[in-house]
PDB file of N, CA and C in Angstrom:
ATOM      1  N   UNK A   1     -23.710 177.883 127.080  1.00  0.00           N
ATOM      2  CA  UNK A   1     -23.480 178.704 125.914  1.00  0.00           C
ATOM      3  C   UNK A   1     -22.524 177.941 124.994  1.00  0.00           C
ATOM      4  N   UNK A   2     -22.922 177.590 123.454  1.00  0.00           N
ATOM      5  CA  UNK A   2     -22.424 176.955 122.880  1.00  0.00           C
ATOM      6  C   UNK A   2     -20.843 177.996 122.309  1.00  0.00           C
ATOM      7  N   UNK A   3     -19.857 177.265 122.266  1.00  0.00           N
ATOM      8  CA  UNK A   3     -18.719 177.840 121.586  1.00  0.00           C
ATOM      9  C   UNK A   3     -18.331 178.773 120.648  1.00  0.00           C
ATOM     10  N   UNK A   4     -19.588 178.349 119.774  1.00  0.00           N
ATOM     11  CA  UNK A   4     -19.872 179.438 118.471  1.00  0.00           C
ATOM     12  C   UNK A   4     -20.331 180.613 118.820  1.00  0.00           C
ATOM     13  N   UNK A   5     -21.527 180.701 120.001  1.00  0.00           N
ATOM     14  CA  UNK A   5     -22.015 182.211 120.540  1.00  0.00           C
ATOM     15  C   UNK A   5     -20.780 182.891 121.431  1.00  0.00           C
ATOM     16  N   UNK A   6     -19.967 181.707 122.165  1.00  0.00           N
ATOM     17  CA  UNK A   6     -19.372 182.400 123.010  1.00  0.00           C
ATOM     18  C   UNK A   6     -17.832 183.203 122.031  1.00  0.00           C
ATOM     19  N   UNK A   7     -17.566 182.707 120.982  1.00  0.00           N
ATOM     20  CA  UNK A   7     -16.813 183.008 119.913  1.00  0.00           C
ATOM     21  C   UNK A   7     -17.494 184.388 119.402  1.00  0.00           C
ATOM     22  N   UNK A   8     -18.300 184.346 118.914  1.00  0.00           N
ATOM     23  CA  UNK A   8     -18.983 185.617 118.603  1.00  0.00           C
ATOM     24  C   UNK A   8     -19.423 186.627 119.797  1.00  0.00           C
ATOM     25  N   UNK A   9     -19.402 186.524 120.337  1.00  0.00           N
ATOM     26  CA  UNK A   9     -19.649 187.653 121.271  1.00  0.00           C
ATOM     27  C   UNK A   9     -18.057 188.314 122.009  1.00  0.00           C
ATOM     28  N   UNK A  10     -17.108 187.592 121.425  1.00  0.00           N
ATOM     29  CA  UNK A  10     -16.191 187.737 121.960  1.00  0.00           C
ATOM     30  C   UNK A  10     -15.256 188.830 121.204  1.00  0.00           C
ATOM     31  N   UNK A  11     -15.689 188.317 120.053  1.00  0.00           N
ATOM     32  CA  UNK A  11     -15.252 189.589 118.936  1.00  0.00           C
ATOM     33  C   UNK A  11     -16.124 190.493 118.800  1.00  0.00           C
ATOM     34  N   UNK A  12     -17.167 190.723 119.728  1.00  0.00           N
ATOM     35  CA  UNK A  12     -17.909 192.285 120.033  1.00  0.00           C
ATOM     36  C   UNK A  12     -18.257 192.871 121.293  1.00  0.00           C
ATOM     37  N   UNK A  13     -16.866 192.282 121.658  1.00  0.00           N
ATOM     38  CA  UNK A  13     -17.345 193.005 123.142  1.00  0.00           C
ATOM     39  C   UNK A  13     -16.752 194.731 123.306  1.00  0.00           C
ATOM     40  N   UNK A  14     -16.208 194.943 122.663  1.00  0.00           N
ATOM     41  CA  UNK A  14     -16.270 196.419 122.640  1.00  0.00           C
ATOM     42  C   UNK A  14     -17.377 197.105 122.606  1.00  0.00           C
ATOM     43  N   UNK A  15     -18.441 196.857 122.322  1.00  0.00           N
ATOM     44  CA  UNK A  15     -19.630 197.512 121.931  1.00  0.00           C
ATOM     45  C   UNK A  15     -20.199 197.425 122.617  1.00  0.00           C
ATOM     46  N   UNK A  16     -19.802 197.153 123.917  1.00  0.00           N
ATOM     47  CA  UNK A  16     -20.497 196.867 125.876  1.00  0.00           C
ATOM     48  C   UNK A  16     -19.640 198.288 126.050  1.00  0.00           C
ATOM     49  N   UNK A  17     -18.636 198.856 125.822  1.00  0.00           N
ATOM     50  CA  UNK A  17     -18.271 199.634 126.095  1.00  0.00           C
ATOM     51  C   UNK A  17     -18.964 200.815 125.468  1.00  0.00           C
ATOM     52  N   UNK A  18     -19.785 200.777 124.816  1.00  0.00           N
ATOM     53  CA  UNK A  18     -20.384 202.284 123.818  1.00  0.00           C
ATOM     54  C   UNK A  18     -21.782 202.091 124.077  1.00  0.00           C
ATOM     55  N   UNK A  19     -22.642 202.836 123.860  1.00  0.00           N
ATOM     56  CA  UNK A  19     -23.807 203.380 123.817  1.00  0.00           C
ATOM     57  C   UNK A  19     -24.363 203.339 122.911  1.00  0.00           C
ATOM     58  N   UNK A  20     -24.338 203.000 121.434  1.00  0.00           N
ATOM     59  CA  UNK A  20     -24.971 203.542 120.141  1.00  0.00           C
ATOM     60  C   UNK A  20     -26.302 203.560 120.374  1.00  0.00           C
ATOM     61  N   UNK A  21     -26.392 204.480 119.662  1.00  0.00           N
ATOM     62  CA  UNK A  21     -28.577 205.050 119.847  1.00  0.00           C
ATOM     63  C   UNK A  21     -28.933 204.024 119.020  1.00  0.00           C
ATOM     64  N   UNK A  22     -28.486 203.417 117.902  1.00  0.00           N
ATOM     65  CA  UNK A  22     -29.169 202.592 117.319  1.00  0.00           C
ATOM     66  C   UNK A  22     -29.131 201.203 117.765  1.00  0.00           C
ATOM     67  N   UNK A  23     -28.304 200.563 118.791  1.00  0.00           N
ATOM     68  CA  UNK A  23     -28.647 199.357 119.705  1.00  0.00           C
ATOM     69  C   UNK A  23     -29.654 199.572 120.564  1.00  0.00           C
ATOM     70  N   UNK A  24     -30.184 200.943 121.041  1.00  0.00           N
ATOM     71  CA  UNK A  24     -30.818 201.208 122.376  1.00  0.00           C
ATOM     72  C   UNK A  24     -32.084 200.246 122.304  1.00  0.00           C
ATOM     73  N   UNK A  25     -32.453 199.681 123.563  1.00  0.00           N
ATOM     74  CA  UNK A  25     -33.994 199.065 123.183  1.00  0.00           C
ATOM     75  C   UNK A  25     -35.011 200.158 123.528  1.00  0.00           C
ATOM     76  N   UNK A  26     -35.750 200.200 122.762  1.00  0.00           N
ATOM     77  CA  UNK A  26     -37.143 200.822 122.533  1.00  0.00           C
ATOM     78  C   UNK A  26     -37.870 200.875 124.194  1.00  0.00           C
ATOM     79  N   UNK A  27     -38.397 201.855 124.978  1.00  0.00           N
ATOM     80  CA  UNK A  27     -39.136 201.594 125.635  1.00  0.00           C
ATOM     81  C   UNK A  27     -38.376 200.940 127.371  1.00  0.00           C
ATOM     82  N   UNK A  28     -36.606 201.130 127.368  1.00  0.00           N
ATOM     83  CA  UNK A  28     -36.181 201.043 128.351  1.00  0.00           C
ATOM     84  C   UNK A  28     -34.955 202.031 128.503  1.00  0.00           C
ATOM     85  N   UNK A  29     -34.781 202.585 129.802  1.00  0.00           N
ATOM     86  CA  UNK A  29     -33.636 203.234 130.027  1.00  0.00           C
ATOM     87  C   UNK A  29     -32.138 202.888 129.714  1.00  0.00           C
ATOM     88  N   UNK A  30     -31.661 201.865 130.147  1.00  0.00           N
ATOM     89  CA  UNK A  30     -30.237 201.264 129.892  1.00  0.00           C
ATOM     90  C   UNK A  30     -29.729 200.209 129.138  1.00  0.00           C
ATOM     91  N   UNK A  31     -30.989 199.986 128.244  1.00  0.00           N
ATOM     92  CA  UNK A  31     -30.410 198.246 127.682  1.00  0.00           C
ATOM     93  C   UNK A  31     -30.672 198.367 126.456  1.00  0.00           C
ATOM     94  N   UNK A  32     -29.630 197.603 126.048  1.00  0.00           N
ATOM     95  CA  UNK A  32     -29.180 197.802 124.519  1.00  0.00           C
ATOM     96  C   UNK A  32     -29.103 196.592 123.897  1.00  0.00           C
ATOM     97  N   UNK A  33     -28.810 196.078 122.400  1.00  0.00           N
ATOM     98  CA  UNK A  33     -28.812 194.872 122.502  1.00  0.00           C
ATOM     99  C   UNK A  33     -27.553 194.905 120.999  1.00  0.00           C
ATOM    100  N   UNK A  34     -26.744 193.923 121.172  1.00  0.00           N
ATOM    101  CA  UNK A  34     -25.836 193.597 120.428  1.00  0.00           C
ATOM    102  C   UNK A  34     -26.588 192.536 119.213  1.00  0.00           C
ATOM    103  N   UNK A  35     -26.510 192.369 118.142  1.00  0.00           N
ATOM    104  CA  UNK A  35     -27.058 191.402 117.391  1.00  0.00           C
ATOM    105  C   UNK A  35     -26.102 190.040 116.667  1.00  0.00           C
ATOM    106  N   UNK A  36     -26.535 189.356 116.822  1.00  0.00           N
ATOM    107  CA  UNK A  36     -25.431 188.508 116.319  1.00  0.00           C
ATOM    108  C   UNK A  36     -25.954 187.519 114.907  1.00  0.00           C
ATOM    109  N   UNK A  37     -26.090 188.683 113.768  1.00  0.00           N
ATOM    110  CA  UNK A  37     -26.882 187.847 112.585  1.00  0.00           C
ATOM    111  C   UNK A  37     -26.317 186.493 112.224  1.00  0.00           C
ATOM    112  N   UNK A  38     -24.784 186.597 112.119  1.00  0.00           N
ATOM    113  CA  UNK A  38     -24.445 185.161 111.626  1.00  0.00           C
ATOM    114  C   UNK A  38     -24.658 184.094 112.213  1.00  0.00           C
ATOM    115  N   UNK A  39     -25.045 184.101 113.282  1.00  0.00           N
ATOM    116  CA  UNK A  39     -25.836 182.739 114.458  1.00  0.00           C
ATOM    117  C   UNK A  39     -27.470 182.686 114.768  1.00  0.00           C
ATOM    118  N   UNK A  40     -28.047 183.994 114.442  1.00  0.00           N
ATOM    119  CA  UNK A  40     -29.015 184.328 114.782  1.00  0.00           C
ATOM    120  C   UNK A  40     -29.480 184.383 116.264  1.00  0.00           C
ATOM    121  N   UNK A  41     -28.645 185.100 116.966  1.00  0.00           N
ATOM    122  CA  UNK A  41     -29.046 185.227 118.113  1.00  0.00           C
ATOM    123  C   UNK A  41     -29.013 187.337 118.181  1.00  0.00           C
ATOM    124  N   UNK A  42     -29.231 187.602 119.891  1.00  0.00           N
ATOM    125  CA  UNK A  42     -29.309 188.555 120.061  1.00  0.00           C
ATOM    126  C   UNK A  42     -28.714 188.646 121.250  1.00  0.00           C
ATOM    127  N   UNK A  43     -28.240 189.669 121.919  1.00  0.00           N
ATOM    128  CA  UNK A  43     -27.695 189.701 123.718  1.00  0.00           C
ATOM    129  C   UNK A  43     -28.171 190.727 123.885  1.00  0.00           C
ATOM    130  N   UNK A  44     -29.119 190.872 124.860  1.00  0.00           N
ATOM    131  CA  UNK A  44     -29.754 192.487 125.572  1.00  0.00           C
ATOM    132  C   UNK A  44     -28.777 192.708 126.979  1.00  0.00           C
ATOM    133  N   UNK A  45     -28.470 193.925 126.930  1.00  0.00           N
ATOM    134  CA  UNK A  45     -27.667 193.943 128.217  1.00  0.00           C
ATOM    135  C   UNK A  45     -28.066 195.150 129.052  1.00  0.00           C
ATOM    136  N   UNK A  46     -27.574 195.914 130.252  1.00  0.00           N
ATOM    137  CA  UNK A  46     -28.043 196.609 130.414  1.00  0.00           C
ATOM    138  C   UNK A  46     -26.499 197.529 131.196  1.00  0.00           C
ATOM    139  N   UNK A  47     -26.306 198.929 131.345  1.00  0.00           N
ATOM    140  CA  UNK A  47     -25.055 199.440 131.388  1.00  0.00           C
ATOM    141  C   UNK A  47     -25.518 200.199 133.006  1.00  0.00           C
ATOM    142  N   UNK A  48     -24.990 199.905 134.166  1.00  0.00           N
ATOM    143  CA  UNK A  48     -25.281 200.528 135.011  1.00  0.00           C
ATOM    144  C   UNK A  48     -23.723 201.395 135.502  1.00  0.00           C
ATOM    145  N   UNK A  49     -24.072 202.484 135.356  1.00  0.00           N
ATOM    146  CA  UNK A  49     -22.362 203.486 136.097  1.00  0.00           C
ATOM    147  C   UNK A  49     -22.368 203.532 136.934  1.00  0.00           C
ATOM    148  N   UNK A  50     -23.134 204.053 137.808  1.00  0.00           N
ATOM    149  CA  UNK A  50     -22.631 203.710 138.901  1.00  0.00           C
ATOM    150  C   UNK A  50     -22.442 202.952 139.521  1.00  0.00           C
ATOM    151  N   UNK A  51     -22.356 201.767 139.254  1.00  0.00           N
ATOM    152  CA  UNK A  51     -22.042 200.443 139.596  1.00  0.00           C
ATOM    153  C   UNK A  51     -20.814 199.864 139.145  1.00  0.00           C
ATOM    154  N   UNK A  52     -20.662 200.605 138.085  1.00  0.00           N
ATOM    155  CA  UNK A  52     -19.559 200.169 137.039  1.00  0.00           C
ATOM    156  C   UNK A  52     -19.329 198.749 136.418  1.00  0.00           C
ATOM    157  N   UNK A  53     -20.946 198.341 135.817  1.00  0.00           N
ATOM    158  CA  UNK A  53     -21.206 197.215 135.584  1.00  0.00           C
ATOM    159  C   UNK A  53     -22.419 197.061 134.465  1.00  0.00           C
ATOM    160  N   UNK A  54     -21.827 196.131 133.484  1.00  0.00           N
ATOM    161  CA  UNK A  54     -22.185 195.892 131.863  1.00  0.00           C
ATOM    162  C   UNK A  54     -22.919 194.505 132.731  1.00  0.00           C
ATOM    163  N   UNK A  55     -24.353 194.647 132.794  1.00  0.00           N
ATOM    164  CA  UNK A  55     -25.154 193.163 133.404  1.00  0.00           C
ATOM    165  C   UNK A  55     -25.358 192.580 131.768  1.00  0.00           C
ATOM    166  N   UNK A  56     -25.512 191.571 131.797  1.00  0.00           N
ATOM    167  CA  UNK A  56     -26.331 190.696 130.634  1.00  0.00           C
ATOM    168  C   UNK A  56     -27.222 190.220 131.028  1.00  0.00           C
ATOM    169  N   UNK A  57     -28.530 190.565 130.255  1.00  0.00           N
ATOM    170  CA  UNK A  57     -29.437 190.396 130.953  1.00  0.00           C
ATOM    171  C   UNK A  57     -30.471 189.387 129.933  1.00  0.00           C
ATOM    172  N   UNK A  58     -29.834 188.930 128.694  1.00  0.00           N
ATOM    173  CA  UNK A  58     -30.897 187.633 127.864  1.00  0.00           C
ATOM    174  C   UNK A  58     -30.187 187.472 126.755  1.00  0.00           C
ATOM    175  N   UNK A  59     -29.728 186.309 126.306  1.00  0.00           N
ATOM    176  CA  UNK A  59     -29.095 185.999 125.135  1.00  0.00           C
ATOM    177  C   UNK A  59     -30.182 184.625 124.566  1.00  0.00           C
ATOM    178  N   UNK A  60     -30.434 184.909 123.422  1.00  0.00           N
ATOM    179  CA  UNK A  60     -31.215 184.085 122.559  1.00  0.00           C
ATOM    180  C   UNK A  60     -31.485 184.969 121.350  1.00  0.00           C
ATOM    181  N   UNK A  61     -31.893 183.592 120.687  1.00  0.00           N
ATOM    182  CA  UNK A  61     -32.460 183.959 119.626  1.00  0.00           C
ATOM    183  C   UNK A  61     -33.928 184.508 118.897  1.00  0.00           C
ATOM    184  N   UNK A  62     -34.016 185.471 117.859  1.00  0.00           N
ATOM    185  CA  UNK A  62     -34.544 186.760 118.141  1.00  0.00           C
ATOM    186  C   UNK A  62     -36.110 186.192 117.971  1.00  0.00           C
ATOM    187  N   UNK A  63     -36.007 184.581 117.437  1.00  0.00           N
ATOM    188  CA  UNK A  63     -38.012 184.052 116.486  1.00  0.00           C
ATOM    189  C   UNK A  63     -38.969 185.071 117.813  1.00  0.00           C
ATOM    190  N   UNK A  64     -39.300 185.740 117.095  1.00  0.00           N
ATOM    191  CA  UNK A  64     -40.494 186.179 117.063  1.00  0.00           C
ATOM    192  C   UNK A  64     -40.381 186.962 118.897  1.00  0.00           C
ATOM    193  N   UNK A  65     -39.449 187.269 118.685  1.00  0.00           N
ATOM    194  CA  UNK A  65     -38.528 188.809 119.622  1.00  0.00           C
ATOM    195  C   UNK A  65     -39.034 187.938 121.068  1.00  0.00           C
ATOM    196  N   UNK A  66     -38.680 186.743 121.052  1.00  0.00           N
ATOM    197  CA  UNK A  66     -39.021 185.978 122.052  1.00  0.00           C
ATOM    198  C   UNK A  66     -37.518 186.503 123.745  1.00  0.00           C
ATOM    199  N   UNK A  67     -36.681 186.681 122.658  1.00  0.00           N
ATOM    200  CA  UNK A  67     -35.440 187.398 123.752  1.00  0.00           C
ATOM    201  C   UNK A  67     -35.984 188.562 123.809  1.00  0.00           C
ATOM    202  N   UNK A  68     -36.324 189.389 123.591  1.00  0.00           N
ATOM    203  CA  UNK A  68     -36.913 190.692 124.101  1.00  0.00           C
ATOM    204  C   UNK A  68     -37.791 190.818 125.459  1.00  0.00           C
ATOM    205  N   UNK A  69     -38.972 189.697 124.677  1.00  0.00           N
ATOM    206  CA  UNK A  69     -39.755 189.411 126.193  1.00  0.00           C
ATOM    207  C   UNK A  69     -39.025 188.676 127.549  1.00  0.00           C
ATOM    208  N   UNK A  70     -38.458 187.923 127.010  1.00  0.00           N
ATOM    209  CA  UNK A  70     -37.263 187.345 128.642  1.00  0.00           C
ATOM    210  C   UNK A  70     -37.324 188.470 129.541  1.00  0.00           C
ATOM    211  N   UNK A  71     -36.168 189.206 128.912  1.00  0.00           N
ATOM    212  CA  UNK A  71     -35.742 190.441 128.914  1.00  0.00           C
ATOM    213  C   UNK A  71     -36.400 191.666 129.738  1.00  0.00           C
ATOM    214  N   UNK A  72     -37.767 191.508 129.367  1.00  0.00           N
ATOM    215  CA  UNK A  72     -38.486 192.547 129.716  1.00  0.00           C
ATOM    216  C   UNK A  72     -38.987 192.153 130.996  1.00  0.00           C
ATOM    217  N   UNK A  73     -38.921 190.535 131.124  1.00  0.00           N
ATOM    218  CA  UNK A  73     -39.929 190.158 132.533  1.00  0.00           C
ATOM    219  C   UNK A  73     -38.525 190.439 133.335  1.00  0.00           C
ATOM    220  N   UNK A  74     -37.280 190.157 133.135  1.00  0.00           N
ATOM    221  CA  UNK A  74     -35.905 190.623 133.784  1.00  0.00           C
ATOM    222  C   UNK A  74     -35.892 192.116 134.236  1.00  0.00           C
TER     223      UNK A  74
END
């Protein structure tokens, strides 16, 4: 992970802590995805409680929602 993503994700990691309906992904129970326009990437993650654990589950970039599909075979 290059410096610049790991820089940016670092100033949004609060938002592993929240839920917003409008991160939710379409078509799955727990995973949400943070966006990171100024790099053009994306991070899908997924929030398990009872586990008490924020997994990351695909970071890339979004050409042609190619991180989505990772994601989905995850």
């Amino acid at each position: 992970m290059t410096f610049m993503l790991r820089s940016a994700l670092a100033c949004r990691w609060e938002q592993f802590l929240f839920r917003p309906p409008s991160a939710k992904l379409h078509g799955s129970k727990d995973r949400y995805k943070i966006k990171l326009r100024s790099i053009g990437y994306r991070l899908v993650y997924e929030v398990r409680d009872a586990e008490v654990v924020v997994l990351v589950i695909a970071i890339g970039r979004r050409d042609r929602s190619e991180v989505y599909r990772v994601a989905d075979i995850r």
